[in-house]
Amino acid sequence: MDILLINVVVPMLFSYGKRMQNFHLVSRATGILEQIDMENNRITKKFLSLKLEKPSAYTSQALIQLHNTHCIYKHCLQCAIGLQLIKQ
């Protein structure tokens, strides 16, 4: 059920809200993500060592986006998390 909410309902609600300039719907979509537990998949498991405070589906979606736009292309120097990991 959570996967359907995360990958179908929330994106549709968010897109519809943006399209109609109804920021209450946009806020509701992000609020739903904040109430659902963080996804447990191969991408989010890579970030577990970061000790995230109160991880949610909102966080996991952000991490998946970060992975797809930065990690895959090794753009670590353009990423705050990547820079912090390099410093360690």
PDB file of N, CA and C in Angstrom:
ATOM      1  N   MET A   1       0.822  -1.192   0.000  1.00  0.00           N
ATOM      2  CA  MET A   1       0.000   0.000   0.000  1.00  0.00           C
ATOM      3  C   MET A   1       0.869   1.260   0.000  1.00  0.00           C
ATOM      4  N   ASP A   2       1.928   1.253   0.839  1.00  0.00           N
ATOM      5  CA  ASP A   2       2.815   2.419   0.902  1.00  0.00           C
ATOM      6  C   ASP A   2       3.489   2.689  -0.434  1.00  0.00           C
ATOM      7  N   ILE A   3       3.885   1.629  -1.127  1.00  0.00           N
ATOM      8  CA  ILE A   3       4.556   1.781  -2.426  1.00  0.00           C
ATOM      9  C   ILE A   3       3.620   2.462  -3.429  1.00  0.00           C
ATOM     10  N   LEU A   4       2.345   2.081  -3.416  1.00  0.00           N
ATOM     11  CA  LEU A   4       1.373   2.722  -4.315  1.00  0.00           C
ATOM     12  C   LEU A   4       1.191   4.198  -3.962  1.00  0.00           C
ATOM     13  N   LEU A   5       1.128   4.495  -2.681  1.00  0.00           N
ATOM     14  CA  LEU A   5       1.015   5.891  -2.265  1.00  0.00           C
ATOM     15  C   LEU A   5       2.227   6.693  -2.725  1.00  0.00           C
ATOM     16  N   ILE A   6       3.409   6.142  -2.468  1.00  0.00           N
ATOM     17  CA  ILE A   6       4.657   6.842  -2.782  1.00  0.00           C
ATOM     18  C   ILE A   6       4.847   7.048  -4.278  1.00  0.00           C
ATOM     19  N   ASN A   7       4.544   6.022  -5.060  1.00  0.00           N
ATOM     20  CA  ASN A   7       4.881   6.057  -6.479  1.00  0.00           C
ATOM     21  C   ASN A   7       3.733   6.409  -7.426  1.00  0.00           C
ATOM     22  N   VAL A   8       2.495   6.438  -6.918  1.00  0.00           N
ATOM     23  CA  VAL A   8       1.363   6.748  -7.785  1.00  0.00           C
ATOM     24  C   VAL A   8       0.544   7.930  -7.242  1.00  0.00           C
ATOM     25  N   VAL A   9       0.009   7.773  -6.054  1.00  0.00           N
ATOM     26  CA  VAL A   9      -0.921   8.766  -5.519  1.00  0.00           C
ATOM     27  C   VAL A   9      -0.226  10.099  -5.256  1.00  0.00           C
ATOM     28  N   VAL A  10       0.886  10.074  -4.533  1.00  0.00           N
ATOM     29  CA  VAL A  10       1.572  11.325  -4.181  1.00  0.00           C
ATOM     30  C   VAL A  10       2.059  12.082  -5.416  1.00  0.00           C
ATOM     31  N   PRO A  11       2.715  11.424  -6.383  1.00  0.00           N
ATOM     32  CA  PRO A  11       3.139  12.181  -7.570  1.00  0.00           C
ATOM     33  C   PRO A  11       1.965  12.792  -8.346  1.00  0.00           C
ATOM     34  N   MET A  12       0.852  12.058  -8.424  1.00  0.00           N
ATOM     35  CA  MET A  12      -0.318  12.603  -9.124  1.00  0.00           C
ATOM     36  C   MET A  12      -0.897  13.798  -8.373  1.00  0.00           C
ATOM     37  N   LEU A  13      -1.013  13.683  -7.056  1.00  0.00           N
ATOM     38  CA  LEU A  13      -1.536  14.780  -6.239  1.00  0.00           C
ATOM     39  C   LEU A  13      -0.625  15.999  -6.321  1.00  0.00           C
ATOM     40  N   PHE A  14       0.683  15.754  -6.245  1.00  0.00           N
ATOM     41  CA  PHE A  14       1.658  16.835  -6.324  1.00  0.00           C
ATOM     42  C   PHE A  14       1.592  17.532  -7.689  1.00  0.00           C
ATOM     43  N   SER A  15       1.599  16.739  -8.757  1.00  0.00           N
ATOM     44  CA  SER A  15       1.552  17.301 -10.121  1.00  0.00           C
ATOM     45  C   SER A  15       0.258  18.064 -10.375  1.00  0.00           C
ATOM     46  N   TYR A  16      -0.845  17.495  -9.940  1.00  0.00           N
ATOM     47  CA  TYR A  16      -2.132  18.167 -10.118  1.00  0.00           C
ATOM     48  C   TYR A  16      -2.160  19.483  -9.337  1.00  0.00           C
ATOM     49  N   GLY A  17      -1.660  19.459  -8.117  1.00  0.00           N
ATOM     50  CA  GLY A  17      -1.609  20.664  -7.304  1.00  0.00           C
ATOM     51  C   GLY A  17      -0.756  21.750  -7.941  1.00  0.00           C
ATOM     52  N   LYS A  18       0.403  21.356  -8.480  1.00  0.00           N
ATOM     53  CA  LYS A  18       1.273  22.341  -9.155  1.00  0.00           C
ATOM     54  C   LYS A  18       0.601  22.877 -10.401  1.00  0.00           C
ATOM     55  N   ARG A  19      -0.009  21.992 -11.172  1.00  0.00           N
ATOM     56  CA  ARG A  19      -0.658  22.394 -12.425  1.00  0.00           C
ATOM     57  C   ARG A  19      -1.797  23.380 -12.173  1.00  0.00           C
ATOM     58  N   MET A  20      -2.576  23.111 -11.115  1.00  0.00           N
ATOM     59  CA  MET A  20      -3.725  23.945 -10.798  1.00  0.00           C
ATOM     60  C   MET A  20      -3.363  25.107  -9.866  1.00  0.00           C
ATOM     61  N   GLN A  21      -2.080  25.213  -9.539  1.00  0.00           N
ATOM     62  CA  GLN A  21      -1.574  26.228  -8.610  1.00  0.00           C
ATOM     63  C   GLN A  21      -2.312  26.181  -7.266  1.00  0.00           C
ATOM     64  N   ASN A  22      -2.594  24.954  -6.832  1.00  0.00           N
ATOM     65  CA  ASN A  22      -3.246  24.711  -5.550  1.00  0.00           C
ATOM     66  C   ASN A  22      -2.165  24.192  -4.601  1.00  0.00           C
ATOM     67  N   PHE A  23      -1.554  25.109  -3.870  1.00  0.00           N
ATOM     68  CA  PHE A  23      -0.420  24.747  -3.041  1.00  0.00           C
ATOM     69  C   PHE A  23      -0.820  23.956  -1.800  1.00  0.00           C
ATOM     70  N   HIS A  24      -2.108  23.937  -1.482  1.00  0.00           N
ATOM     71  CA  HIS A  24      -2.596  23.073  -0.414  1.00  0.00           C
ATOM     72  C   HIS A  24      -2.427  21.609  -0.818  1.00  0.00           C
ATOM     73  N   LEU A  25      -2.719  21.285  -2.079  1.00  0.00           N
ATOM     74  CA  LEU A  25      -2.550  19.913  -2.567  1.00  0.00           C
ATOM     75  C   LEU A  25      -1.073  19.523  -2.614  1.00  0.00           C
ATOM     76  N   VAL A  26      -0.227  20.449  -3.017  1.00  0.00           N
ATOM     77  CA  VAL A  26       1.219  20.186  -3.054  1.00  0.00           C
ATOM     78  C   VAL A  26       1.710  19.900  -1.640  1.00  0.00           C
ATOM     79  N   SER A  27       1.272  20.714  -0.710  1.00  0.00           N
ATOM     80  CA  SER A  27       1.658  20.527   0.687  1.00  0.00           C
ATOM     81  C   SER A  27       1.113  19.211   1.230  1.00  0.00           C
ATOM     82  N   ARG A  28      -0.081  18.862   0.855  1.00  0.00           N
ATOM     83  CA  ARG A  28      -0.687  17.597   1.293  1.00  0.00           C
ATOM     84  C   ARG A  28       0.119  16.411   0.760  1.00  0.00           C
ATOM     85  N   ALA A  29       0.569  16.500  -0.478  1.00  0.00           N
ATOM     86  CA  ALA A  29       1.358  15.417  -1.072  1.00  0.00           C
ATOM     87  C   ALA A  29       2.664  15.212  -0.304  1.00  0.00           C
ATOM     88  N   THR A  30       3.359  16.291   0.002  1.00  0.00           N
ATOM     89  CA  THR A  30       4.612  16.156   0.755  1.00  0.00           C
ATOM     90  C   THR A  30       4.330  15.709   2.190  1.00  0.00           C
ATOM     91  N   GLY A  31       3.201  16.136   2.735  1.00  0.00           N
ATOM     92  CA  GLY A  31       2.818  15.706   4.078  1.00  0.00           C
ATOM     93  C   GLY A  31       2.573  14.208   4.154  1.00  0.00           C
ATOM     94  N   ILE A  32       1.976  13.657   3.113  1.00  0.00           N
ATOM     95  CA  ILE A  32       1.751  12.210   3.062  1.00  0.00           C
ATOM     96  C   ILE A  32       3.090  11.483   3.090  1.00  0.00           C
ATOM     97  N   LEU A  33       4.042  11.953   2.300  1.00  0.00           N
ATOM     98  CA  LEU A  33       5.362  11.311   2.270  1.00  0.00           C
ATOM     99  C   LEU A  33       6.050  11.375   3.625  1.00  0.00           C
ATOM    100  N   GLU A  34       5.846  12.455   4.351  1.00  0.00           N
ATOM    101  CA  GLU A  34       6.482  12.604   5.654  1.00  0.00           C
ATOM    102  C   GLU A  34       5.880  11.671   6.700  1.00  0.00           C
ATOM    103  N   GLN A  35       4.679  11.173   6.459  1.00  0.00           N
ATOM    104  CA  GLN A  35       4.011  10.293   7.410  1.00  0.00           C
ATOM    105  C   GLN A  35       4.278   8.809   7.148  1.00  0.00           C
ATOM    106  N   ILE A  36       4.803   8.483   5.980  1.00  0.00           N
ATOM    107  CA  ILE A  36       5.065   7.094   5.619  1.00  0.00           C
ATOM    108  C   ILE A  36       6.515   6.762   5.964  1.00  0.00           C
ATOM    109  N   ASP A  37       6.744   5.527   6.409  1.00  0.00           N
ATOM    110  CA  ASP A  37       8.103   5.094   6.726  1.00  0.00           C
ATOM    111  C   ASP A  37       8.989   5.101   5.484  1.00  0.00           C
ATOM    112  N   MET A  38      10.280   5.250   5.730  1.00  0.00           N
ATOM    113  CA  MET A  38      11.272   5.268   4.660  1.00  0.00           C
ATOM    114  C   MET A  38      11.249   3.948   3.891  1.00  0.00           C
ATOM    115  N   GLU A  39      11.394   4.044   2.582  1.00  0.00           N
ATOM    116  CA  GLU A  39      11.465   2.841   1.758  1.00  0.00           C
ATOM    117  C   GLU A  39      12.712   2.047   2.113  1.00  0.00           C
ATOM    118  N   ASN A  40      12.626   0.755   1.934  1.00  0.00           N
ATOM    119  CA  ASN A  40      13.765  -0.114   2.194  1.00  0.00           C
ATOM    120  C   ASN A  40      14.124  -0.805   0.877  1.00  0.00           C
ATOM    121  N   ASN A  41      15.059  -0.207   0.146  1.00  0.00           N
ATOM    122  CA  ASN A  41      15.483  -0.789  -1.123  1.00  0.00           C
ATOM    123  C   ASN A  41      17.006  -0.660  -1.260  1.00  0.00           C
ATOM    124  N   ARG A  42      17.549  -1.136  -2.342  1.00  0.00           N
ATOM    125  CA  ARG A  42      19.008  -1.160  -2.489  1.00  0.00           C
ATOM    126  C   ARG A  42      19.625   0.244  -2.467  1.00  0.00           C
ATOM    127  N   ILE A  43      18.916   1.230  -2.950  1.00  0.00           N
ATOM    128  CA  ILE A  43      19.456   2.595  -2.969  1.00  0.00           C
ATOM    129  C   ILE A  43      19.431   3.195  -1.574  1.00  0.00           C
ATOM    130  N   THR A  44      18.300   3.095  -0.894  1.00  0.00           N
ATOM    131  CA  THR A  44      18.215   3.697   0.441  1.00  0.00           C
ATOM    132  C   THR A  44      19.118   2.992   1.447  1.00  0.00           C
ATOM    133  N   LYS A  45      19.371   1.711   1.247  1.00  0.00           N
ATOM    134  CA  LYS A  45      20.270   0.988   2.154  1.00  0.00           C
ATOM    135  C   LYS A  45      21.684   1.565   2.117  1.00  0.00           C
ATOM    136  N   LYS A  46      22.082   2.110   0.970  1.00  0.00           N
ATOM    137  CA  LYS A  46      23.413   2.710   0.848  1.00  0.00           C
ATOM    138  C   LYS A  46      23.571   3.934   1.748  1.00  0.00           C
ATOM    139  N   PHE A  47      22.469   4.583   2.063  1.00  0.00           N
ATOM    140  CA  PHE A  47      22.508   5.813   2.851  1.00  0.00           C
ATOM    141  C   PHE A  47      22.242   5.589   4.339  1.00  0.00           C
ATOM    142  N   LEU A  48      22.021   4.352   4.755  1.00  0.00           N
ATOM    143  CA  LEU A  48      21.695   4.077   6.152  1.00  0.00           C
ATOM    144  C   LEU A  48      22.801   4.487   7.113  1.00  0.00           C
ATOM    145  N   SER A  49      24.047   4.470   6.665  1.00  0.00           N
ATOM    146  CA  SER A  49      25.168   4.835   7.539  1.00  0.00           C
ATOM    147  C   SER A  49      25.153   6.320   7.903  1.00  0.00           C
ATOM    148  N   LEU A  50      24.306   7.121   7.255  1.00  0.00           N
ATOM    149  CA  LEU A  50      24.252   8.558   7.523  1.00  0.00           C
ATOM    150  C   LEU A  50      23.514   8.882   8.818  1.00  0.00           C
ATOM    151  N   LYS A  51      22.883   7.887   9.428  1.00  0.00           N
ATOM    152  CA  LYS A  51      22.144   8.084  10.687  1.00  0.00           C
ATOM    153  C   LYS A  51      21.137   9.231  10.552  1.00  0.00           C
ATOM    154  N   LEU A  52      20.251   9.105   9.595  1.00  0.00           N
ATOM    155  CA  LEU A  52      19.257  10.140   9.318  1.00  0.00           C
ATOM    156  C   LEU A  52      18.281  10.286  10.473  1.00  0.00           C
ATOM    157  N   GLU A  53      17.966  11.516  10.794  1.00  0.00           N
ATOM    158  CA  GLU A  53      17.023  11.793  11.870  1.00  0.00           C
ATOM    159  C   GLU A  53      15.602  11.706  11.334  1.00  0.00           C
ATOM    160  N   LYS A  54      14.804  10.841  11.916  1.00  0.00           N
ATOM    161  CA  LYS A  54      13.398  10.664  11.551  1.00  0.00           C
ATOM    162  C   LYS A  54      13.217  10.441  10.037  1.00  0.00           C
ATOM    163  N   PRO A  55      13.828   9.375   9.508  1.00  0.00           N
ATOM    164  CA  PRO A  55      13.691   9.115   8.071  1.00  0.00           C
ATOM    165  C   PRO A  55      12.248   8.760   7.697  1.00  0.00           C
ATOM    166  N   SER A  56      11.824   9.244   6.540  1.00  0.00           N
ATOM    167  CA  SER A  56      10.471   9.001   6.052  1.00  0.00           C
ATOM    168  C   SER A  56      10.539   8.721   4.550  1.00  0.00           C
ATOM    169  N   ALA A  57       9.386   8.489   3.960  1.00  0.00           N
ATOM    170  CA  ALA A  57       9.331   8.289   2.508  1.00  0.00           C
ATOM    171  C   ALA A  57       9.778   9.551   1.781  1.00  0.00           C
ATOM    172  N   TYR A  58       9.542  10.702   2.396  1.00  0.00           N
ATOM    173  CA  TYR A  58      10.008  11.967   1.819  1.00  0.00           C
ATOM    174  C   TYR A  58      11.534  11.938   1.702  1.00  0.00           C
ATOM    175  N   THR A  59      12.187  11.485   2.763  1.00  0.00           N
ATOM    176  CA  THR A  59      13.642  11.375   2.779  1.00  0.00           C
ATOM    177  C   THR A  59      14.121  10.355   1.758  1.00  0.00           C
ATOM    178  N   SER A  60      13.464   9.199   1.720  1.00  0.00           N
ATOM    179  CA  SER A  60      13.916   8.164   0.788  1.00  0.00           C
ATOM    180  C   SER A  60      13.759   8.608  -0.659  1.00  0.00           C
ATOM    181  N   GLN A  61      12.686   9.344  -0.971  1.00  0.00           N
ATOM    182  CA  GLN A  61      12.518   9.849  -2.328  1.00  0.00           C
ATOM    183  C   GLN A  61      13.618  10.847  -2.676  1.00  0.00           C
ATOM    184  N   ALA A  62      13.995  11.667  -1.714  1.00  0.00           N
ATOM    185  CA  ALA A  62      15.083  12.626  -1.934  1.00  0.00           C
ATOM    186  C   ALA A  62      16.403  11.892  -2.159  1.00  0.00           C
ATOM    187  N   LEU A  63      16.647  10.847  -1.383  1.00  0.00           N
ATOM    188  CA  LEU A  63      17.887  10.088  -1.532  1.00  0.00           C
ATOM    189  C   LEU A  63      17.938   9.343  -2.864  1.00  0.00           C
ATOM    190  N   ILE A  64      16.811   8.820  -3.300  1.00  0.00           N
ATOM    191  CA  ILE A  64      16.755   8.144  -4.605  1.00  0.00           C
ATOM    192  C   ILE A  64      17.041   9.144  -5.720  1.00  0.00           C
ATOM    193  N   GLN A  65      16.468  10.343  -5.626  1.00  0.00           N
ATOM    194  CA  GLN A  65      16.729  11.392  -6.615  1.00  0.00           C
ATOM    195  C   GLN A  65      18.203  11.788  -6.604  1.00  0.00           C
ATOM    196  N   LEU A  66      18.757  11.955  -5.418  1.00  0.00           N
ATOM    197  CA  LEU A  66      20.171  12.288  -5.279  1.00  0.00           C
ATOM    198  C   LEU A  66      21.050  11.203  -5.912  1.00  0.00           C
ATOM    199  N   HIS A  67      20.725   9.969  -5.628  1.00  0.00           N
ATOM    200  CA  HIS A  67      21.473   8.848  -6.212  1.00  0.00           C
ATOM    201  C   HIS A  67      21.413   8.881  -7.737  1.00  0.00           C
ATOM    202  N   ASN A  68      20.208   9.103  -8.278  1.00  0.00           N
ATOM    203  CA  ASN A  68      20.025   9.076  -9.731  1.00  0.00           C
ATOM    204  C   ASN A  68      20.659  10.262 -10.449  1.00  0.00           C
ATOM    205  N   THR A  69      20.807  11.391  -9.770  1.00  0.00           N
ATOM    206  CA  THR A  69      21.366  12.575 -10.431  1.00  0.00           C
ATOM    207  C   THR A  69      22.831  12.836 -10.094  1.00  0.00           C
ATOM    208  N   HIS A  70      23.315  12.317  -8.975  1.00  0.00           N
ATOM    209  CA  HIS A  70      24.693  12.592  -8.572  1.00  0.00           C
ATOM    210  C   HIS A  70      25.544  11.326  -8.420  1.00  0.00           C
ATOM    211  N   CYS A  71      25.077  10.387  -7.630  1.00  0.00           N
ATOM    212  CA  CYS A  71      25.900   9.206  -7.316  1.00  0.00           C
ATOM    213  C   CYS A  71      26.236   8.388  -8.563  1.00  0.00           C
ATOM    214  N   ILE A  72      25.260   8.152  -9.399  1.00  0.00           N
ATOM    215  CA  ILE A  72      25.485   7.358 -10.611  1.00  0.00           C
ATOM    216  C   ILE A  72      26.570   7.992 -11.481  1.00  0.00           C
ATOM    217  N   TYR A  73      26.560   9.319 -11.549  1.00  0.00           N
ATOM    218  CA  TYR A  73      27.499  10.038 -12.413  1.00  0.00           C
ATOM    219  C   TYR A  73      28.755  10.501 -11.677  1.00  0.00           C
ATOM    220  N   LYS A  74      28.890  10.055 -10.410  1.00  0.00           N
ATOM    221  CA  LYS A  74      30.063  10.371  -9.594  1.00  0.00           C
ATOM    222  C   LYS A  74      30.307  11.883  -9.476  1.00  0.00           C
ATOM    223  N   HIS A  75      29.236  12.602  -9.203  1.00  0.00           N
ATOM    224  CA  HIS A  75      29.310  14.045  -8.985  1.00  0.00           C
ATOM    225  C   HIS A  75      29.384  14.347  -7.488  1.00  0.00           C
ATOM    226  N   CYS A  76      30.238  13.628  -6.795  1.00  0.00           N
ATOM    227  CA  CYS A  76      30.359  13.729  -5.336  1.00  0.00           C
ATOM    228  C   CYS A  76      30.739  15.136  -4.883  1.00  0.00           C
ATOM    229  N   LEU A  77      31.569  15.818  -5.656  1.00  0.00           N
ATOM    230  CA  LEU A  77      32.023  17.147  -5.263  1.00  0.00           C
ATOM    231  C   LEU A  77      30.931  18.205  -5.379  1.00  0.00           C
ATOM    232  N   GLN A  78      29.850  17.872  -6.048  1.00  0.00           N
ATOM    233  CA  GLN A  78      28.721  18.796  -6.188  1.00  0.00           C
ATOM    234  C   GLN A  78      27.601  18.465  -5.200  1.00  0.00           C
ATOM    235  N   CYS A  79      27.888  17.593  -4.249  1.00  0.00           N
ATOM    236  CA  CYS A  79      26.880  17.106  -3.316  1.00  0.00           C
ATOM    237  C   CYS A  79      27.380  17.267  -1.880  1.00  0.00           C
ATOM    238  N   ALA A  80      26.560  17.848  -1.018  1.00  0.00           N
ATOM    239  CA  ALA A  80      26.951  18.057   0.378  1.00  0.00           C
ATOM    240  C   ALA A  80      27.234  16.736   1.089  1.00  0.00           C
ATOM    241  N   ILE A  81      26.434  15.718   0.806  1.00  0.00           N
ATOM    242  CA  ILE A  81      26.667  14.418   1.432  1.00  0.00           C
ATOM    243  C   ILE A  81      27.947  13.800   0.903  1.00  0.00           C
ATOM    244  N   GLY A  82      28.152  13.882  -0.410  1.00  0.00           N
ATOM    245  CA  GLY A  82      29.372  13.344  -1.007  1.00  0.00           C
ATOM    246  C   GLY A  82      30.614  14.018  -0.457  1.00  0.00           C
ATOM    247  N   LEU A  83      30.567  15.332  -0.323  1.00  0.00           N
ATOM    248  CA  LEU A  83      31.717  16.074   0.230  1.00  0.00           C
ATOM    249  C   LEU A  83      32.000  15.632   1.665  1.00  0.00           C
ATOM    250  N   GLN A  84      30.942  15.469   2.449  1.00  0.00           N
ATOM    251  CA  GLN A  84      31.115  15.055   3.852  1.00  0.00           C
ATOM    252  C   GLN A  84      31.719  13.652   3.926  1.00  0.00           C
ATOM    253  N   LEU A  85      31.283  12.756   3.063  1.00  0.00           N
ATOM    254  CA  LEU A  85      31.830  11.403   3.059  1.00  0.00           C
ATOM    255  C   LEU A  85      33.289  11.386   2.625  1.00  0.00           C
ATOM    256  N   ILE A  86      33.647  12.237   1.686  1.00  0.00           N
ATOM    257  CA  ILE A  86      35.031  12.325   1.220  1.00  0.00           C
ATOM    258  C   ILE A  86      35.920  12.837   2.339  1.00  0.00           C
ATOM    259  N   LYS A  87      35.441  13.789   3.127  1.00  0.00           N
ATOM    260  CA  LYS A  87      36.221  14.354   4.224  1.00  0.00           C
ATOM    261  C   LYS A  87      36.517  13.321   5.309  1.00  0.00           C
ATOM    262  N   GLN A  88      35.635  12.341   5.447  1.00  0.00           N
ATOM    263  CA  GLN A  88      35.825  11.312   6.475  1.00  0.00           C
ATOM    264  C   GLN A  88      36.915  10.419   6.026  1.00  0.00           C
TER     265      GLN A  88
END
